[in-house]
PDB file of C-alpha atoms in Angstrom:
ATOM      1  CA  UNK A1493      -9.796  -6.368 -49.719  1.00 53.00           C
ATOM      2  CA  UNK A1494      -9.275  -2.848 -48.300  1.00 54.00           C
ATOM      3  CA  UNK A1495      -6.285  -1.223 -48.069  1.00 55.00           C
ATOM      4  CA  UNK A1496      -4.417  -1.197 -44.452  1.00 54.00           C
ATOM      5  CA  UNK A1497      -1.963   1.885 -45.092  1.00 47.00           C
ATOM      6  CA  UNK A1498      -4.057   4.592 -44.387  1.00 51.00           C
ATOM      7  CA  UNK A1499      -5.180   2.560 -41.464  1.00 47.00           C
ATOM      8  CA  UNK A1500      -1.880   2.383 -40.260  1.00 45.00           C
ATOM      9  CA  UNK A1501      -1.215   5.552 -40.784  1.00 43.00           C
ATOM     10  CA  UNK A1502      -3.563   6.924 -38.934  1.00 42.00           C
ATOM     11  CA  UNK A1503      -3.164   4.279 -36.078  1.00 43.00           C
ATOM     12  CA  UNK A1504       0.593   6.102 -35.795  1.00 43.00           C
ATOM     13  CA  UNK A1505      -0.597   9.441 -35.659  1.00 42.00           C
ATOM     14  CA  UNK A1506      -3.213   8.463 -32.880  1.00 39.00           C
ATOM     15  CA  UNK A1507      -0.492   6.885 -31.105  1.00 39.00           C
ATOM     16  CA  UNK A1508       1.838   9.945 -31.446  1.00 41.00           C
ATOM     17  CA  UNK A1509      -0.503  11.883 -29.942  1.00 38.00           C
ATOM     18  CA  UNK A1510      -1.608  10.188 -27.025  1.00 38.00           C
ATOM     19  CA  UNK A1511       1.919   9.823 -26.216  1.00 37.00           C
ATOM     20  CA  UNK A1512       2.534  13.302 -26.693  1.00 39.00           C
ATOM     21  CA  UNK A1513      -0.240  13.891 -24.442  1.00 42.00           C
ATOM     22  CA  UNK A1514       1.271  11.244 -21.153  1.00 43.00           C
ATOM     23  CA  UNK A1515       4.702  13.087 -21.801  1.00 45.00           C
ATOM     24  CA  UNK A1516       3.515  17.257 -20.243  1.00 57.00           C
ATOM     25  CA  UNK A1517       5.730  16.689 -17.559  1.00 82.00           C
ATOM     26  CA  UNK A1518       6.464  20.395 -16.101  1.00 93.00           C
ATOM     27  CA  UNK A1519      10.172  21.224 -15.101  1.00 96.00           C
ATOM     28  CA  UNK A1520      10.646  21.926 -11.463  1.00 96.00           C
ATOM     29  CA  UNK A1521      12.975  25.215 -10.960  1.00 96.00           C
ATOM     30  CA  UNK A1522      13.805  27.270  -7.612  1.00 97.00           C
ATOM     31  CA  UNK A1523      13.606  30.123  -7.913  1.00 95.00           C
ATOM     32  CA  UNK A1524      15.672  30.820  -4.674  1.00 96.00           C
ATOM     33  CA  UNK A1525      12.878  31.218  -1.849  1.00 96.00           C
ATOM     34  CA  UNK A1526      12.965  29.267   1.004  1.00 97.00           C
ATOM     35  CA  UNK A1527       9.399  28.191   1.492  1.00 98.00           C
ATOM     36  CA  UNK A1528       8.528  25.945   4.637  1.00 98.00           C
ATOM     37  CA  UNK A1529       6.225  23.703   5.056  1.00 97.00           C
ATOM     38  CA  UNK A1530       3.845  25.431   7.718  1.00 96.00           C
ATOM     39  CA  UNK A1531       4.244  28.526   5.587  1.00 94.00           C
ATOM     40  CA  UNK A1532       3.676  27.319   1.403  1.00 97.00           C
ATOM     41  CA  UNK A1533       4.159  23.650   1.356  1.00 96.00           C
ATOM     42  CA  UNK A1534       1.267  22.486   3.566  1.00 95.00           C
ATOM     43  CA  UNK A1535      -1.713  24.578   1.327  1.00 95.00           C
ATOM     44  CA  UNK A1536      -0.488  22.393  -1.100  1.00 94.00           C
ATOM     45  CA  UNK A1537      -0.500  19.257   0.545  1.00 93.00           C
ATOM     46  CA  UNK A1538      -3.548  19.616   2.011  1.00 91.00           C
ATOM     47  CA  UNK A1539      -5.372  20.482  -1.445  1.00 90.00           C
ATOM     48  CA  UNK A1540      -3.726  18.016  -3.846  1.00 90.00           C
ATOM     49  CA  UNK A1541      -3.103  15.486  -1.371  1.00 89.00           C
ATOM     50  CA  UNK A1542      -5.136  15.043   1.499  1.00 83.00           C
ATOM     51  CA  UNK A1543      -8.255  16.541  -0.182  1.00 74.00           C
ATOM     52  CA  UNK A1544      -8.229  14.048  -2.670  1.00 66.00           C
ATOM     53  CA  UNK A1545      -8.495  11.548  -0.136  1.00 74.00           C
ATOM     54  CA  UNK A1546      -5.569   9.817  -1.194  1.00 87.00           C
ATOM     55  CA  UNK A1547      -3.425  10.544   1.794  1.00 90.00           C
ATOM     56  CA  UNK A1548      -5.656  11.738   5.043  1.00 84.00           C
ATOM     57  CA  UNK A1549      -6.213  10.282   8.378  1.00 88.00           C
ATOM     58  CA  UNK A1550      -6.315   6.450   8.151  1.00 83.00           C
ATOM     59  CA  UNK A1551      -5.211   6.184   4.606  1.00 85.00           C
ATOM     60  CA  UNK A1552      -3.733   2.986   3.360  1.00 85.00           C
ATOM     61  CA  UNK A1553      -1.990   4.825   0.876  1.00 86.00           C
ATOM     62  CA  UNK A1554      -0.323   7.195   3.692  1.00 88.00           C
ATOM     63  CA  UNK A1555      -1.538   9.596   5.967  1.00 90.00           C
ATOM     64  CA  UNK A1556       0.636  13.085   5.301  1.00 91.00           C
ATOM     65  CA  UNK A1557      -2.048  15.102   7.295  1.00 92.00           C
ATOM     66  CA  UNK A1558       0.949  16.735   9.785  1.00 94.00           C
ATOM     67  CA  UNK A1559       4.197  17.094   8.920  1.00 96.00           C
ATOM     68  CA  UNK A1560       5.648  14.441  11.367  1.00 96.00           C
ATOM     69  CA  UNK A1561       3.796  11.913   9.654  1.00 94.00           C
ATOM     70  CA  UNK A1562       5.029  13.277   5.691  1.00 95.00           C
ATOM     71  CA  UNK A1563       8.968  13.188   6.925  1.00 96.00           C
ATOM     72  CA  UNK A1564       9.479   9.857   6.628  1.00 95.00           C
ATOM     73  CA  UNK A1565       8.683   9.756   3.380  1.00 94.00           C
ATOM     74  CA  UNK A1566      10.430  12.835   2.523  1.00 96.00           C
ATOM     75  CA  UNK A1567      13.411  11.215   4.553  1.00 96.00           C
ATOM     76  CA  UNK A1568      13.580   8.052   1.923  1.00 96.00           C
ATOM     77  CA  UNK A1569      13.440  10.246  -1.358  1.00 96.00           C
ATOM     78  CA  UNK A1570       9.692   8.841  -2.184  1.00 95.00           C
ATOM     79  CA  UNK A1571       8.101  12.212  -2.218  1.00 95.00           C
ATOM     80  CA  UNK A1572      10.517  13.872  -4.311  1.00 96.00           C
ATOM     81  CA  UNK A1573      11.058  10.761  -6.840  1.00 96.00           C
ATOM     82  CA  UNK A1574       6.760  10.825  -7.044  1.00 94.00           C
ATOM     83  CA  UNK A1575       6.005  14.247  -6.946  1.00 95.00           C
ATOM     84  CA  UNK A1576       9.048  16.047  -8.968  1.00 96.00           C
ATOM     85  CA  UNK A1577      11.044  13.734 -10.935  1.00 96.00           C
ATOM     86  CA  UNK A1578       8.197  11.258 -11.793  1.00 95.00           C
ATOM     87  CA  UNK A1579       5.305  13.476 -11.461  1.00 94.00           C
ATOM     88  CA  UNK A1580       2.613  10.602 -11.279  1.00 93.00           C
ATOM     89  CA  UNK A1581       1.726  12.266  -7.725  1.00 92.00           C
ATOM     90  CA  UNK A1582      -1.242  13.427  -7.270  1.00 90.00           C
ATOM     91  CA  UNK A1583      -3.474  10.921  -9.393  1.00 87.00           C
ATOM     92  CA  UNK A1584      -6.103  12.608 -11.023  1.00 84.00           C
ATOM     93  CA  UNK A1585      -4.671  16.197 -11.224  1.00 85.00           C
ATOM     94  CA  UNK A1586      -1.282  18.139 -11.903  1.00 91.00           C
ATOM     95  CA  UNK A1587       1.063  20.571 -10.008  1.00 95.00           C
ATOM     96  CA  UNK A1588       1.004  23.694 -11.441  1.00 96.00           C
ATOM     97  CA  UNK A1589       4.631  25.479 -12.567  1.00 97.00           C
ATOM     98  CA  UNK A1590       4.297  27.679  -9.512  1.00 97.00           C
ATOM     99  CA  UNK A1591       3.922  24.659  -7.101  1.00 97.00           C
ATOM    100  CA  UNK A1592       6.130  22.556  -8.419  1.00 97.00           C
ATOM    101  CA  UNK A1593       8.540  24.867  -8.621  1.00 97.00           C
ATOM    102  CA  UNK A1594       8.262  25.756  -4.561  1.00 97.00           C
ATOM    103  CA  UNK A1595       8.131  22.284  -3.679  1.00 97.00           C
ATOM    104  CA  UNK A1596      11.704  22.190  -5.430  1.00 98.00           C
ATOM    105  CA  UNK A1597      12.968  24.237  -3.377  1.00 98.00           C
ATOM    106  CA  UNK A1598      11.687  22.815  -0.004  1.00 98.00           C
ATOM    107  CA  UNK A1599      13.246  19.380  -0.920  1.00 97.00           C
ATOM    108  CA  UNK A1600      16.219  21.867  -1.814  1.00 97.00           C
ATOM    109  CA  UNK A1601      16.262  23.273   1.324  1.00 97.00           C
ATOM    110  CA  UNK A1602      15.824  19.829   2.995  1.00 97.00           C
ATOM    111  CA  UNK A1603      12.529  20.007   3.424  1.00 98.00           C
ATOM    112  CA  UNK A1604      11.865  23.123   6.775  1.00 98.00           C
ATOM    113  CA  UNK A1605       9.028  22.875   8.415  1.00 97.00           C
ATOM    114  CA  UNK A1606       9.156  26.207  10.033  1.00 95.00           C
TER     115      UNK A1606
END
């Protein structure tokens, strides 16, 4: 019979680290600017949202190709609870600081579009 220990042990320290790994959640901060959407916000959108093909035209999972069609969702608090508090938006890639950080302050702001 083989020992389990230093299985175990090392089964822990795998664990750690993948879940040290799920956890590199950046922290939003404005920095004071007072980005709009039609001016910083929408670059951003259109490159980590609708050119993933996750929300464009047609869509089932949203279409956030104008801003008309994002405010509702930025009206019931799902963009900011997905995108800045959660972070799981956008599947497959990650905000950087700098965006994060100027999408803070649009939802700050209450979201501008011009």
């Amino acid at each position: 019979m083989k020992p389990i220990l230093p299985f175990s042990v090392l089964a822990m320290a795998l664990l750690g680290l993948i879940s040290a790994c799920g956890s590199s959640s950046l922290t939003p901060k404005c920095d004071g600017s007072t980005p709009t959407y039609t001016t910083e916000i929408q670059p951003i959108i259109e490159s980590k949202c609708n050119g993933s093909g996750c929300h464009n035209a047609g869509s089932s999972a949203g279409d956030w190709t104008t801003y008309a069609k994002l405010k509702p969702i930025l009206n019931n608090g799902r963009f900011e609870s997905t995108v800045l508090v959660q972070q799981t938006m956008p599947l497959g890639s990650q905000l950087s600081q700098s965006q994060l950080n100027a999408l803070q302050c649009w939802a700050d702001n209450g979201f501008p579009e011009n």
